[in-house]
Coordinates of C-alpha atoms in Angstrom, one line a residue:
Chain N
M11 CA 81.2 -52.6 111.2
K12 CA 84.6 -51.2 112.0
E13 CA 84.4 -47.4 111.9
K14 CA 87.5 -47.3 109.8
R15 CA 86.1 -49.5 107.1
L16 CA 83.1 -47.5 107.0
S17 CA 84.8 -44.3 106.5
G18 CA 86.8 -45.9 103.6
Y19 CA 83.6 -46.7 101.9
L20 CA 82.3 -43.1 102.5
I21 CA 85.6 -41.7 101.1
A22 CA 85.4 -43.9 98.1
L23 CA 81.8 -42.9 97.4
I24 CA 82.7 -39.3 97.6
I25 CA 85.7 -39.7 95.2
I26 CA 83.5 -41.5 92.7
L27 CA 80.7 -38.9 92.8
L28 CA 83.3 -36.0 92.5
L29 CA 84.9 -37.7 89.7
N30 CA 81.8 -38.2 87.9
F31 CA 80.7 -34.5 88.5
I32 CA 83.9 -33.0 87.7
L33 CA 85.3 -34.8 84.5
P34 CA 82.6 -33.3 82.4
R35 CA 83.0 -29.8 83.7
L36 CA 86.8 -30.0 83.0
M37 CA 86.3 -30.3 79.4
P38 CA 86.3 -27.2 77.1
G39 CA 82.8 -25.7 76.7
D40 CA 80.1 -26.6 79.2
P41 CA 79.2 -30.1 80.5
I42 CA 76.4 -30.6 78.0
T43 CA 78.7 -30.0 75.2
A44 CA 81.2 -32.5 76.6
M45 CA 78.5 -35.2 77.4
Y46 CA 76.2 -34.9 74.5
G47 CA 78.9 -33.8 71.9
D48 CA 77.7 -34.4 68.2
A49 CA 74.2 -35.2 69.1
L50 CA 74.0 -31.6 70.3
T51 CA 73.4 -30.5 66.6
E52 CA 70.3 -32.4 66.7
L53 CA 69.1 -31.0 69.8
T54 CA 65.8 -28.5 69.6
P55 CA 66.2 -25.5 71.7
E56 CA 63.6 -26.7 74.2
L57 CA 65.5 -29.9 74.7
R58 CA 68.7 -28.0 75.3
I59 CA 66.9 -25.6 78.0
A60 CA 65.6 -28.8 79.4
L61 CA 69.2 -30.2 79.8
E62 CA 70.4 -27.0 81.2
E63 CA 67.7 -27.2 83.6
R64 CA 68.5 -30.6 84.6
Y65 CA 72.1 -30.0 85.3
G66 CA 71.2 -26.6 87.0
L67 CA 74.0 -24.9 84.9
S68 CA 72.8 -21.5 86.1
K69 CA 73.6 -22.1 89.5
P70 CA 77.2 -21.9 91.1
L71 CA 79.4 -24.9 91.0
V72 CA 78.4 -26.1 94.7
G73 CA 74.7 -25.9 93.7
Q74 CA 75.3 -27.8 90.7
F75 CA 76.8 -30.6 92.5
F76 CA 73.9 -30.8 94.8
N77 CA 71.7 -30.8 92.0
Y78 CA 73.7 -33.7 90.4
L79 CA 73.6 -35.7 93.8
S80 CA 69.8 -35.2 93.8
N81 CA 69.4 -36.1 90.3
T82 CA 71.7 -39.4 90.4
V83 CA 71.5 -40.7 93.9
L84 CA 68.1 -39.9 95.0
N85 CA 66.1 -40.1 91.6
L86 CA 68.5 -42.5 89.9
D87 CA 68.2 -40.3 86.8
L88 CA 71.3 -41.1 85.0
G89 CA 70.7 -39.3 81.9
Y90 CA 69.4 -40.0 78.4
S91 CA 71.4 -41.8 75.6
F92 CA 71.0 -40.4 72.4
Y93 CA 72.4 -43.4 70.7
Y94 CA 69.6 -45.9 72.0
E95 CA 66.9 -43.1 72.4
E96 CA 66.1 -44.3 75.8
S97 CA 67.0 -43.4 79.3
V98 CA 70.5 -44.7 80.5
V99 CA 68.7 -46.7 83.3
Q100 CA 66.5 -48.5 80.7
V101 CA 69.3 -49.5 78.6
V102 CA 71.4 -50.5 81.4
M103 CA 68.6 -52.7 82.6
N104 CA 68.8 -54.8 79.3
Y105 CA 72.6 -55.5 79.9
L106 CA 73.1 -55.6 83.5
P107 CA 71.4 -59.1 84.3
W108 CA 73.9 -60.9 82.0
T109 CA 76.9 -59.3 83.6
L110 CA 75.3 -60.4 87.0
L111 CA 74.8 -63.9 86.0
L112 CA 78.5 -64.2 84.6
L113 CA 79.6 -62.6 87.8
L114 CA 77.9 -64.6 90.4
T115 CA 78.4 -68.0 88.5
S116 CA 81.9 -67.4 88.2
L117 CA 82.5 -66.1 91.6
I118 CA 80.8 -69.2 93.2
L119 CA 82.6 -71.6 90.8
S120 CA 86.1 -70.1 91.1
T121 CA 85.6 -70.0 95.0
L122 CA 84.6 -73.6 95.2
L123 CA 87.2 -74.9 92.9
G124 CA 90.0 -72.8 94.7
F125 CA 88.6 -74.1 97.8
V126 CA 89.1 -77.9 97.0
L127 CA 92.4 -77.4 95.1
G128 CA 93.7 -75.2 98.0
V129 CA 92.7 -77.7 100.6
E130 CA 94.4 -80.6 98.6
S131 CA 97.5 -78.7 97.9
G132 CA 97.9 -77.3 101.4
W133 CA 97.3 -80.5 103.0
E134 CA 100.3 -82.1 101.3
Y135 CA 102.3 -78.8 101.4
N136 CA 105.6 -79.0 99.3
Q137 CA 105.0 -82.5 98.3
R138 CA 104.7 -83.7 94.7
K139 CA 101.0 -83.0 94.3
D140 CA 101.2 -79.5 95.9
R141 CA 104.2 -78.5 93.7
L142 CA 102.6 -79.6 90.5
L143 CA 99.1 -77.8 91.4
L144 CA 101.0 -74.5 92.3
L145 CA 103.1 -74.8 89.1
I146 CA 99.9 -75.3 86.9
L147 CA 97.9 -72.5 88.8
L148 CA 100.9 -70.1 88.6
I149 CA 101.3 -70.6 85.0
I150 CA 97.3 -69.9 84.5
N151 CA 97.9 -66.9 86.9
G152 CA 100.4 -65.5 84.3
M153 CA 97.6 -65.6 81.6
P154 CA 95.5 -62.5 81.4
G155 CA 91.8 -63.0 80.8
I156 CA 91.9 -61.6 77.2
V157 CA 94.4 -64.2 76.4
V158 CA 92.7 -67.2 77.8
G159 CA 89.5 -66.0 76.5
S160 CA 90.7 -65.5 73.0
L161 CA 92.3 -69.0 72.8
L162 CA 88.9 -70.6 74.1
L163 CA 87.2 -68.7 71.5
I164 CA 89.7 -69.8 68.7
I165 CA 89.8 -73.5 69.8
F166 CA 86.1 -74.2 70.9
S167 CA 84.1 -71.7 68.7
W168 CA 86.0 -71.3 65.5
Q169 CA 87.8 -74.6 65.2
L170 CA 85.8 -77.0 66.8
S171 CA 82.5 -75.3 66.6
I172 CA 81.5 -76.5 70.0
F173 CA 80.3 -73.4 71.3
P174 CA 78.6 -70.3 69.9
T175 CA 80.9 -67.4 68.8
G176 CA 78.7 -64.7 70.5
G177 CA 75.6 -63.4 72.3
A178 CA 74.0 -64.8 75.4
M179 CA 71.2 -66.7 73.5
T180 CA 70.2 -67.9 70.2
S181 CA 68.3 -64.9 68.9
H182 CA 64.9 -65.2 67.1
A183 CA 64.4 -68.6 68.6
S184 CA 61.6 -68.9 71.2
Y185 CA 62.9 -71.6 73.2
T186 CA 61.1 -72.3 76.5
G187 CA 62.0 -74.5 79.7
L188 CA 64.7 -76.7 79.7
V189 CA 65.9 -75.9 75.9
W190 CA 66.0 -72.4 77.0
L191 CA 68.1 -73.0 79.9
V192 CA 70.5 -75.2 78.1
D193 CA 70.7 -72.5 75.5
I194 CA 71.6 -70.0 77.8
L195 CA 74.3 -72.1 79.5
H196 CA 75.8 -73.1 76.1
H197 CA 76.1 -69.2 75.5
L198 CA 77.4 -68.7 79.3
A199 CA 80.0 -71.5 79.2
L200 CA 83.3 -69.9 77.5
P201 CA 82.9 -66.6 79.2
L202 CA 82.4 -68.4 82.4
I203 CA 85.3 -70.8 82.0
T204 CA 87.6 -68.0 81.1
L205 CA 86.5 -65.8 84.1
V206 CA 86.8 -68.9 86.5
L207 CA 90.4 -69.9 85.1
T208 CA 91.7 -66.4 85.4
R209 CA 90.3 -65.8 88.9
L210 CA 91.1 -69.4 90.3
P211 CA 94.7 -68.9 91.3
S212 CA 94.0 -65.9 93.9
S213 CA 91.5 -68.3 95.7
Y214 CA 93.5 -71.4 95.5
L215 CA 96.7 -69.6 96.7
L216 CA 94.7 -68.0 99.6
M217 CA 93.2 -71.3 100.6
R218 CA 96.5 -73.3 100.1
N219 CA 98.5 -70.8 102.5
S220 CA 95.5 -70.8 105.0
M221 CA 95.3 -74.5 104.9
F222 CA 99.1 -74.8 105.5
G223 CA 98.6 -72.7 108.7
V224 CA 95.9 -74.8 110.0
I225 CA 97.5 -78.3 109.8
E226 CA 100.1 -77.5 112.2
Q227 CA 97.5 -76.6 114.8
P228 CA 97.0 -79.1 117.9
F229 CA 93.4 -79.9 117.1
I230 CA 94.7 -81.5 113.8
Q231 CA 97.0 -83.6 115.6
L232 CA 94.4 -84.6 118.3
A233 CA 92.0 -85.6 115.3
R234 CA 94.8 -87.7 113.8
A235 CA 95.4 -89.1 117.2
K236 CA 91.9 -90.0 117.7
G237 CA 92.2 -92.2 114.2
L238 CA 89.8 -90.2 112.3
K239 CA 89.7 -90.8 108.8
Q240 CA 92.1 -88.8 106.7
E241 CA 89.3 -87.1 104.4
R242 CA 87.3 -86.3 107.5
I243 CA 90.3 -84.7 109.1
K244 CA 91.0 -82.7 106.0
Y245 CA 87.7 -81.3 105.3
V246 CA 85.8 -81.2 108.5
H247 CA 88.6 -80.2 110.8
G248 CA 91.2 -78.5 108.7
A249 CA 89.3 -76.8 105.8
R250 CA 86.4 -75.5 107.8
N251 CA 88.8 -73.6 110.0
A252 CA 91.0 -72.5 107.3
M253 CA 88.2 -71.2 105.0
I254 CA 87.5 -67.8 106.9
P255 CA 90.2 -65.8 104.8
L256 CA 88.6 -67.0 101.6
I257 CA 85.1 -66.1 102.5
T258 CA 86.2 -62.6 103.6
Q259 CA 88.2 -62.1 100.3
V260 CA 84.8 -62.9 98.2
G261 CA 83.2 -59.5 98.8
I262 CA 86.5 -57.6 98.2
R263 CA 87.2 -59.7 95.0
F264 CA 83.9 -58.5 93.6
G265 CA 85.4 -55.6 92.1
T266 CA 88.1 -57.4 90.5
F267 CA 85.9 -59.8 89.1
L268 CA 83.8 -57.2 87.7
G269 CA 86.8 -55.6 85.9
G270 CA 87.7 -59.0 84.6
A271 CA 84.0 -59.6 83.3
L272 CA 84.1 -56.4 81.5
F273 CA 87.1 -57.4 79.5
V274 CA 85.9 -61.2 79.1
E275 CA 82.4 -60.2 77.7
N276 CA 84.0 -58.1 74.9
I277 CA 85.9 -61.4 73.6
F278 CA 82.8 -63.3 73.3
S279 CA 80.4 -60.5 72.2
Y280 CA 78.4 -61.3 75.4
P281 CA 75.9 -58.7 75.9
G282 CA 76.7 -57.4 79.2
M283 CA 78.1 -54.2 80.8
G284 CA 81.4 -54.6 79.4
T285 CA 80.1 -54.8 75.8
L286 CA 77.8 -52.0 76.5
I287 CA 80.7 -49.8 77.7
Y288 CA 82.7 -50.6 74.8
Q289 CA 79.9 -49.7 72.5
A290 CA 79.5 -46.6 74.3
L291 CA 83.2 -45.8 74.0
L292 CA 83.0 -46.2 70.2
N293 CA 79.8 -44.1 69.9
R294 CA 81.2 -41.4 72.3
D295 CA 77.9 -41.9 74.2
Y296 CA 79.0 -40.1 77.3
P297 CA 75.8 -40.1 79.1
L298 CA 75.4 -43.9 78.8
L299 CA 79.3 -44.5 79.5
Q300 CA 79.3 -42.3 82.6
G301 CA 75.9 -43.7 83.8
S302 CA 77.1 -47.2 83.5
L303 CA 80.3 -46.8 85.3
L304 CA 78.7 -45.0 87.9
L305 CA 76.1 -47.8 88.7
L306 CA 78.5 -50.3 88.5
S307 CA 81.0 -48.5 91.0
L308 CA 78.1 -48.0 93.3
I309 CA 77.2 -51.8 93.2
V310 CA 80.8 -52.6 93.8
L311 CA 80.8 -50.4 96.9
L312 CA 77.5 -51.8 98.0
V313 CA 78.5 -55.3 97.8
N314 CA 81.9 -54.7 99.6
F315 CA 79.9 -52.9 102.2
V316 CA 77.4 -55.7 102.8
T317 CA 79.9 -58.4 102.9
G318 CA 81.9 -56.3 105.4
L319 CA 78.9 -56.3 107.7
V320 CA 78.0 -59.9 107.2
I321 CA 81.7 -60.9 108.2
D322 CA 81.6 -58.7 111.1
R323 CA 78.5 -60.6 112.3
V324 CA 79.9 -64.0 111.7
D325 CA 83.4 -62.9 113.4
K326 CA 81.4 -61.9 116.4
G327 CA 79.4 -64.9 116.7
G328 CA 82.0 -67.8 116.1
Y329 CA 85.4 -66.7 117.1
Chain F
M13 CA 112.0 -70.9 88.8
R14 CA 113.3 -67.4 89.4
K15 CA 115.9 -67.8 86.7
V16 CA 113.2 -68.9 84.1
G17 CA 111.4 -65.8 85.2
L18 CA 114.4 -63.4 84.8
I19 CA 115.1 -64.8 81.2
L20 CA 111.5 -64.3 80.2
V21 CA 111.5 -60.8 81.4
G22 CA 115.0 -60.0 80.1
M23 CA 114.1 -61.2 76.6
I24 CA 111.0 -59.0 76.4
V25 CA 112.9 -56.0 77.6
V26 CA 115.4 -56.7 75.0
L27 CA 112.9 -56.9 72.4
A28 CA 111.5 -53.5 73.5
I29 CA 114.9 -51.7 73.5
F30 CA 116.0 -53.0 70.2
A31 CA 112.5 -52.9 68.5
P32 CA 113.7 -50.0 65.8
L33 CA 116.6 -52.2 65.0
I34 CA 114.9 -55.8 64.7
A35 CA 111.7 -54.3 63.2
P36 CA 111.7 -54.4 59.3
Y37 CA 109.3 -51.7 58.8
Q38 CA 107.8 -48.7 60.8
P39 CA 105.0 -49.8 63.0
S40 CA 102.4 -47.5 61.3
E41 CA 103.9 -47.7 57.8
Y42 CA 101.5 -49.1 54.8
V43 CA 103.7 -51.9 53.6
G44 CA 101.7 -53.8 51.2
Q45 CA 98.0 -55.2 50.9
S46 CA 95.7 -55.6 53.9
F47 CA 95.3 -59.0 55.2
L48 CA 98.5 -60.8 53.7
A49 CA 99.3 -64.1 55.0
P50 CA 102.9 -64.6 56.5
N51 CA 105.4 -64.5 53.6
S52 CA 109.1 -63.7 53.2
S53 CA 109.0 -59.9 53.5
Q54 CA 106.0 -59.9 56.0
L55 CA 106.9 -62.7 58.4
L56 CA 103.5 -62.4 60.4
G57 CA 101.6 -60.7 57.5
T58 CA 99.9 -57.6 57.3
N59 CA 96.8 -56.4 59.3
D60 CA 93.5 -54.5 58.1
L61 CA 95.5 -51.3 57.4
G62 CA 98.2 -53.0 55.6
E63 CA 100.8 -52.8 58.4
D64 CA 103.5 -55.3 59.2
I65 CA 102.2 -57.3 61.9
F66 CA 105.8 -58.4 63.2
S67 CA 107.0 -54.9 63.4
R68 CA 104.0 -53.9 65.3
L69 CA 104.5 -56.8 67.7
L70 CA 108.1 -55.6 68.4
Y71 CA 106.8 -52.0 69.1
G72 CA 104.0 -53.5 71.4
A73 CA 106.9 -54.7 73.6
R74 CA 107.8 -51.2 74.1
T75 CA 104.6 -50.0 75.3
S76 CA 104.1 -53.0 77.7
V77 CA 107.6 -52.6 79.1
V78 CA 107.5 -48.8 79.2
I79 CA 104.1 -48.6 81.0
G80 CA 104.8 -51.5 83.3
F81 CA 108.2 -50.2 84.4
S82 CA 107.3 -46.5 84.7
T83 CA 104.2 -47.1 86.6
A84 CA 106.0 -49.5 89.0
L85 CA 108.5 -47.0 89.6
L86 CA 106.2 -44.2 90.1
S87 CA 103.8 -45.9 92.2
T88 CA 106.5 -47.6 94.4
F89 CA 107.9 -44.2 94.9
L90 CA 104.7 -42.7 95.9
S91 CA 104.2 -46.0 98.5
F92 CA 107.5 -45.3 100.0
L93 CA 107.1 -41.4 100.2
I94 CA 103.7 -41.8 101.8
G95 CA 104.3 -44.7 103.9
V96 CA 107.5 -43.6 105.4
T97 CA 106.4 -40.1 106.2
S98 CA 103.2 -41.3 107.7
A99 CA 105.1 -43.4 110.1
L100 CA 107.7 -40.6 110.8
F101 CA 105.3 -37.8 111.3
K102 CA 102.4 -39.6 112.8
G103 CA 99.2 -37.6 114.1
I104 CA 96.7 -36.0 111.9
Y105 CA 99.1 -36.4 108.8
D106 CA 99.2 -40.2 109.2
T107 CA 95.4 -40.5 109.9
F108 CA 94.8 -38.4 106.8
W109 CA 96.8 -40.9 104.5
M110 CA 95.4 -44.0 106.1
R111 CA 91.9 -42.8 105.6
L112 CA 92.4 -41.7 102.3
I113 CA 94.1 -45.3 101.6
D114 CA 90.9 -47.0 103.0
G115 CA 88.9 -45.0 100.4
F116 CA 91.2 -45.5 97.6
I117 CA 91.2 -49.4 98.3
A118 CA 87.5 -49.6 98.1
L119 CA 87.6 -47.9 94.5
P120 CA 86.7 -50.1 91.5
T121 CA 90.1 -49.4 89.7
V122 CA 89.0 -50.5 86.1
L123 CA 85.8 -48.5 86.2
I124 CA 87.6 -45.3 87.3
I125 CA 90.4 -45.6 84.7
I126 CA 87.8 -46.1 81.9
L127 CA 85.9 -43.0 83.3
I128 CA 89.1 -41.0 83.3
A129 CA 90.3 -42.3 80.0
A130 CA 87.0 -41.6 78.2
Y131 CA 87.2 -37.8 78.8
F132 CA 90.8 -37.2 78.5
R133 CA 92.7 -38.9 75.5
V134 CA 95.1 -40.6 77.8
S135 CA 98.6 -41.0 76.1
L136 CA 101.2 -43.3 77.3
W137 CA 102.5 -41.2 80.0
G138 CA 98.9 -40.3 80.9
M139 CA 98.2 -43.8 81.4
V140 CA 101.2 -44.4 83.6
M141 CA 100.0 -41.4 85.8
V142 CA 96.5 -42.6 86.1
L143 CA 97.7 -46.4 86.9
S144 CA 100.2 -44.9 89.6
L145 CA 97.6 -42.8 91.2
L146 CA 95.4 -45.9 91.5
F147 CA 98.0 -48.4 92.5
W148 CA 100.4 -46.7 95.4
Q149 CA 97.7 -47.3 98.1
Y150 CA 98.5 -51.0 99.2
G151 CA 102.0 -50.6 99.2
A152 CA 101.8 -47.2 101.2
R153 CA 100.1 -49.0 104.1
I154 CA 102.4 -51.9 104.1
I155 CA 105.6 -49.6 104.2
R156 CA 104.0 -47.4 106.8
N157 CA 103.3 -50.5 109.1
Q158 CA 107.0 -51.9 108.5
T159 CA 108.3 -48.5 109.1
N160 CA 106.6 -48.1 112.2
S161 CA 108.0 -51.4 113.6
L162 CA 111.4 -50.5 112.4
L163 CA 111.3 -47.3 114.3
K164 CA 110.9 -49.1 117.3
S165 CA 113.8 -51.5 116.7
N166 CA 116.9 -50.8 118.7
F167 CA 119.3 -49.7 116.2
I168 CA 117.0 -46.8 114.9
V169 CA 116.2 -45.7 118.5
A170 CA 120.2 -45.7 119.0
V171 CA 120.6 -43.8 115.9
Q172 CA 118.1 -41.3 116.9
G173 CA 119.8 -41.1 120.2
F174 CA 122.9 -39.9 118.4
G175 CA 120.8 -37.0 117.1
A176 CA 120.2 -38.2 113.4
G177 CA 117.4 -36.4 111.6
K178 CA 114.4 -37.7 110.0
L179 CA 115.9 -37.3 106.5
H180 CA 119.0 -39.0 107.4
I181 CA 117.3 -42.0 109.0
T182 CA 115.2 -42.6 106.1
L183 CA 118.0 -42.4 103.5
K184 CA 120.8 -44.2 105.4
H185 CA 118.9 -46.8 107.4
L186 CA 115.2 -47.2 106.5
L187 CA 115.7 -47.4 102.7
S188 CA 118.0 -50.5 103.0
Q189 CA 115.9 -52.2 105.4
L190 CA 112.7 -51.5 103.4
L191 CA 114.2 -52.4 99.9
P192 CA 112.8 -56.2 100.0
L193 CA 109.5 -54.9 100.6
L194 CA 109.7 -52.2 97.7
S195 CA 111.1 -54.8 95.2
V196 CA 108.1 -57.1 96.0
Q197 CA 105.7 -54.1 95.4
F198 CA 107.7 -53.1 92.3
L199 CA 107.2 -56.4 90.8
L200 CA 103.4 -56.7 91.7
I201 CA 102.6 -53.3 90.3
F202 CA 104.8 -54.0 87.1
R203 CA 102.5 -57.0 86.6
R204 CA 99.3 -55.4 87.3
A205 CA 100.2 -52.5 85.0
V206 CA 101.2 -54.7 81.9
F207 CA 97.8 -56.7 82.5
L208 CA 95.7 -53.7 82.9
E209 CA 97.2 -51.9 79.9
A210 CA 96.6 -54.8 77.6
G211 CA 92.9 -55.0 79.0
L212 CA 92.2 -51.3 78.5
S213 CA 93.8 -51.1 75.0
F214 CA 91.8 -54.3 74.4
L215 CA 88.7 -52.1 75.3
G216 CA 89.7 -49.1 73.2
V217 CA 90.4 -47.1 76.1
G218 CA 93.4 -44.6 75.7
D219 CA 95.5 -43.3 72.8
P220 CA 94.3 -45.0 69.8
S221 CA 97.7 -44.2 67.9
L222 CA 99.4 -46.3 70.7
I223 CA 100.8 -49.8 69.6
S224 CA 99.7 -52.4 72.1
W225 CA 99.5 -56.1 72.3
G226 CA 96.0 -55.9 73.9
K227 CA 94.7 -53.7 70.8
M228 CA 96.5 -56.2 68.3
I229 CA 94.3 -59.0 70.0
R230 CA 91.4 -56.8 69.6
H231 CA 91.7 -56.2 65.9
G232 CA 92.5 -60.0 65.3
L233 CA 89.4 -60.8 66.9
D234 CA 87.4 -58.3 64.9
Y235 CA 88.6 -60.1 61.7
I236 CA 88.8 -63.7 63.3
Y237 CA 86.3 -65.0 60.3
L238 CA 89.4 -64.4 58.0
G239 CA 91.2 -67.1 59.5
G240 CA 94.4 -65.2 60.5
W241 CA 94.4 -65.6 64.1
S242 CA 97.5 -67.8 64.1
W243 CA 99.6 -65.0 63.1
W244 CA 97.6 -62.1 64.3
I245 CA 96.1 -62.9 67.7
L246 CA 98.5 -65.9 68.8
P247 CA 101.9 -64.2 68.7
P248 CA 100.7 -61.0 70.8
A249 CA 98.8 -63.3 73.0
I250 CA 102.1 -65.6 73.6
L251 CA 104.3 -62.4 74.3
L252 CA 101.9 -60.8 76.8
T253 CA 101.6 -64.1 78.6
L254 CA 105.2 -64.7 78.7
T255 CA 105.8 -61.2 80.2
I256 CA 103.4 -61.7 82.8
L257 CA 104.3 -65.2 83.4
G258 CA 108.1 -64.1 83.6
I259 CA 107.1 -61.4 86.4
V260 CA 105.0 -64.0 88.4
L261 CA 107.9 -66.4 88.5
V262 CA 110.4 -63.5 89.6
E263 CA 107.9 -62.8 92.2
Y264 CA 107.6 -66.4 93.2
G265 CA 111.3 -67.0 93.5
K266 CA 111.4 -64.2 95.8
D267 CA 108.8 -66.1 97.9
S268 CA 106.3 -63.6 98.0
Q269 CA 102.9 -64.5 99.4
E270 CA 101.3 -61.5 97.3
L271 CA 100.4 -63.6 94.3
V272 CA 96.9 -62.4 94.4

């Protein structure tokens, strides 16, 4: 791991933790009032004391910060949601898997599709097929996720009734085995297509440019001179060498994907973190909101960090 | 292609500027029954609060254009300021900013904005500030690197030889050389800001009284079962797409590689 990148993650981590710590304390009154707001009137004095203890409010600010650190980072105690009457971690665990399912499937699909389209386009750089593909993908690039998603919802769920209008699985139906899987995929389809479409242009453009850079290289000319088949040169010799920037981007794009997923989930009432955050905003459920955002931020940092490590390993080995 | 983009963006800007003249009603005025279908006096019908959707559509252009333009201006200015001074002063000052940029680049932007907006009722200008503070870093690094290589070029060395100061070099020579880079940066941020504003309003983040296309789409979806999507959801969706597509085409015409 390059030392520079490591310090970047450390600084990001510090910024995130500081923001989470400071924001409730910048509000009028004490952080408990800022975080729990209306729910406070229902608090018994014992609970209030327990909360004050938890935040270490009697200590000076620096002490409070270390208190906060040990609570959140070491014990993974993100607070208590009065709306759900459960700990934040428990609530999040019901929603996070759906977001991860949506994220991972869309990340894989959009990368694969972007790879193939980018290879085809870059191979015939500036010819008719390339220009047509480029135009189509630029137009898709001009459409924000909320527009693509809304249109798909209107057409396929409301007009044609092919896909469900919300949820992640049919409620009150105890499907098993294959039927269960099909039901889940049926609900996943539209959010997934939306996210794949909106994130496709970036991987396509990256692959197209990278491919264009590779086809001018001598080893491609050599492969042509050897009389190898076109498709073989394109994918085995060309694409394999051009895909490194695309792979490098996958980890970095995880954060962008997550942001996109939060919006898309809301269109389809998909019960993931985006929907949870939206409801927490509506209900002014600050512990839940803050806990969810902190957890997601840490996941993004961790994913970026790990992909960084993997890429360094690959870079050292192969090139 | 670039012309098409310029026309699209120009059209939206005209709508935004002349919104009060074109709009038949005040955007937050009760003009009739709720959920009216399009008719002669309410071209796109009314929403759940009995407000004229067509007027709100026009005022929505204002929000997008003002947030996009101001964020692009402020954050490009920050990129320029930090990028050029880092290259000029070097040393610990440079290192400080470059490390901070590494940190900012690793931040999940959307999550941070939601967090801040949840505590402060972020107004239109608050949104511009928050977005600018999260968007300057990429540009600053690019401009710093470009300035570094410019500083090594012959004509800058010559000008320095004549005793030109840092401020003079920056304003008289660097600025004009960096202008193409700055304009690419400006367009990129413009697009991302319009895009994010719509998404955040859609999520219900920010000032509830702000009229925004993202929020209109959200409300339209909330009442989608009433069947009014073609005048409630489609118009803001189309205008939002045309705005972003317009900027993409202008960028593409400038042959920018930064389409991601």
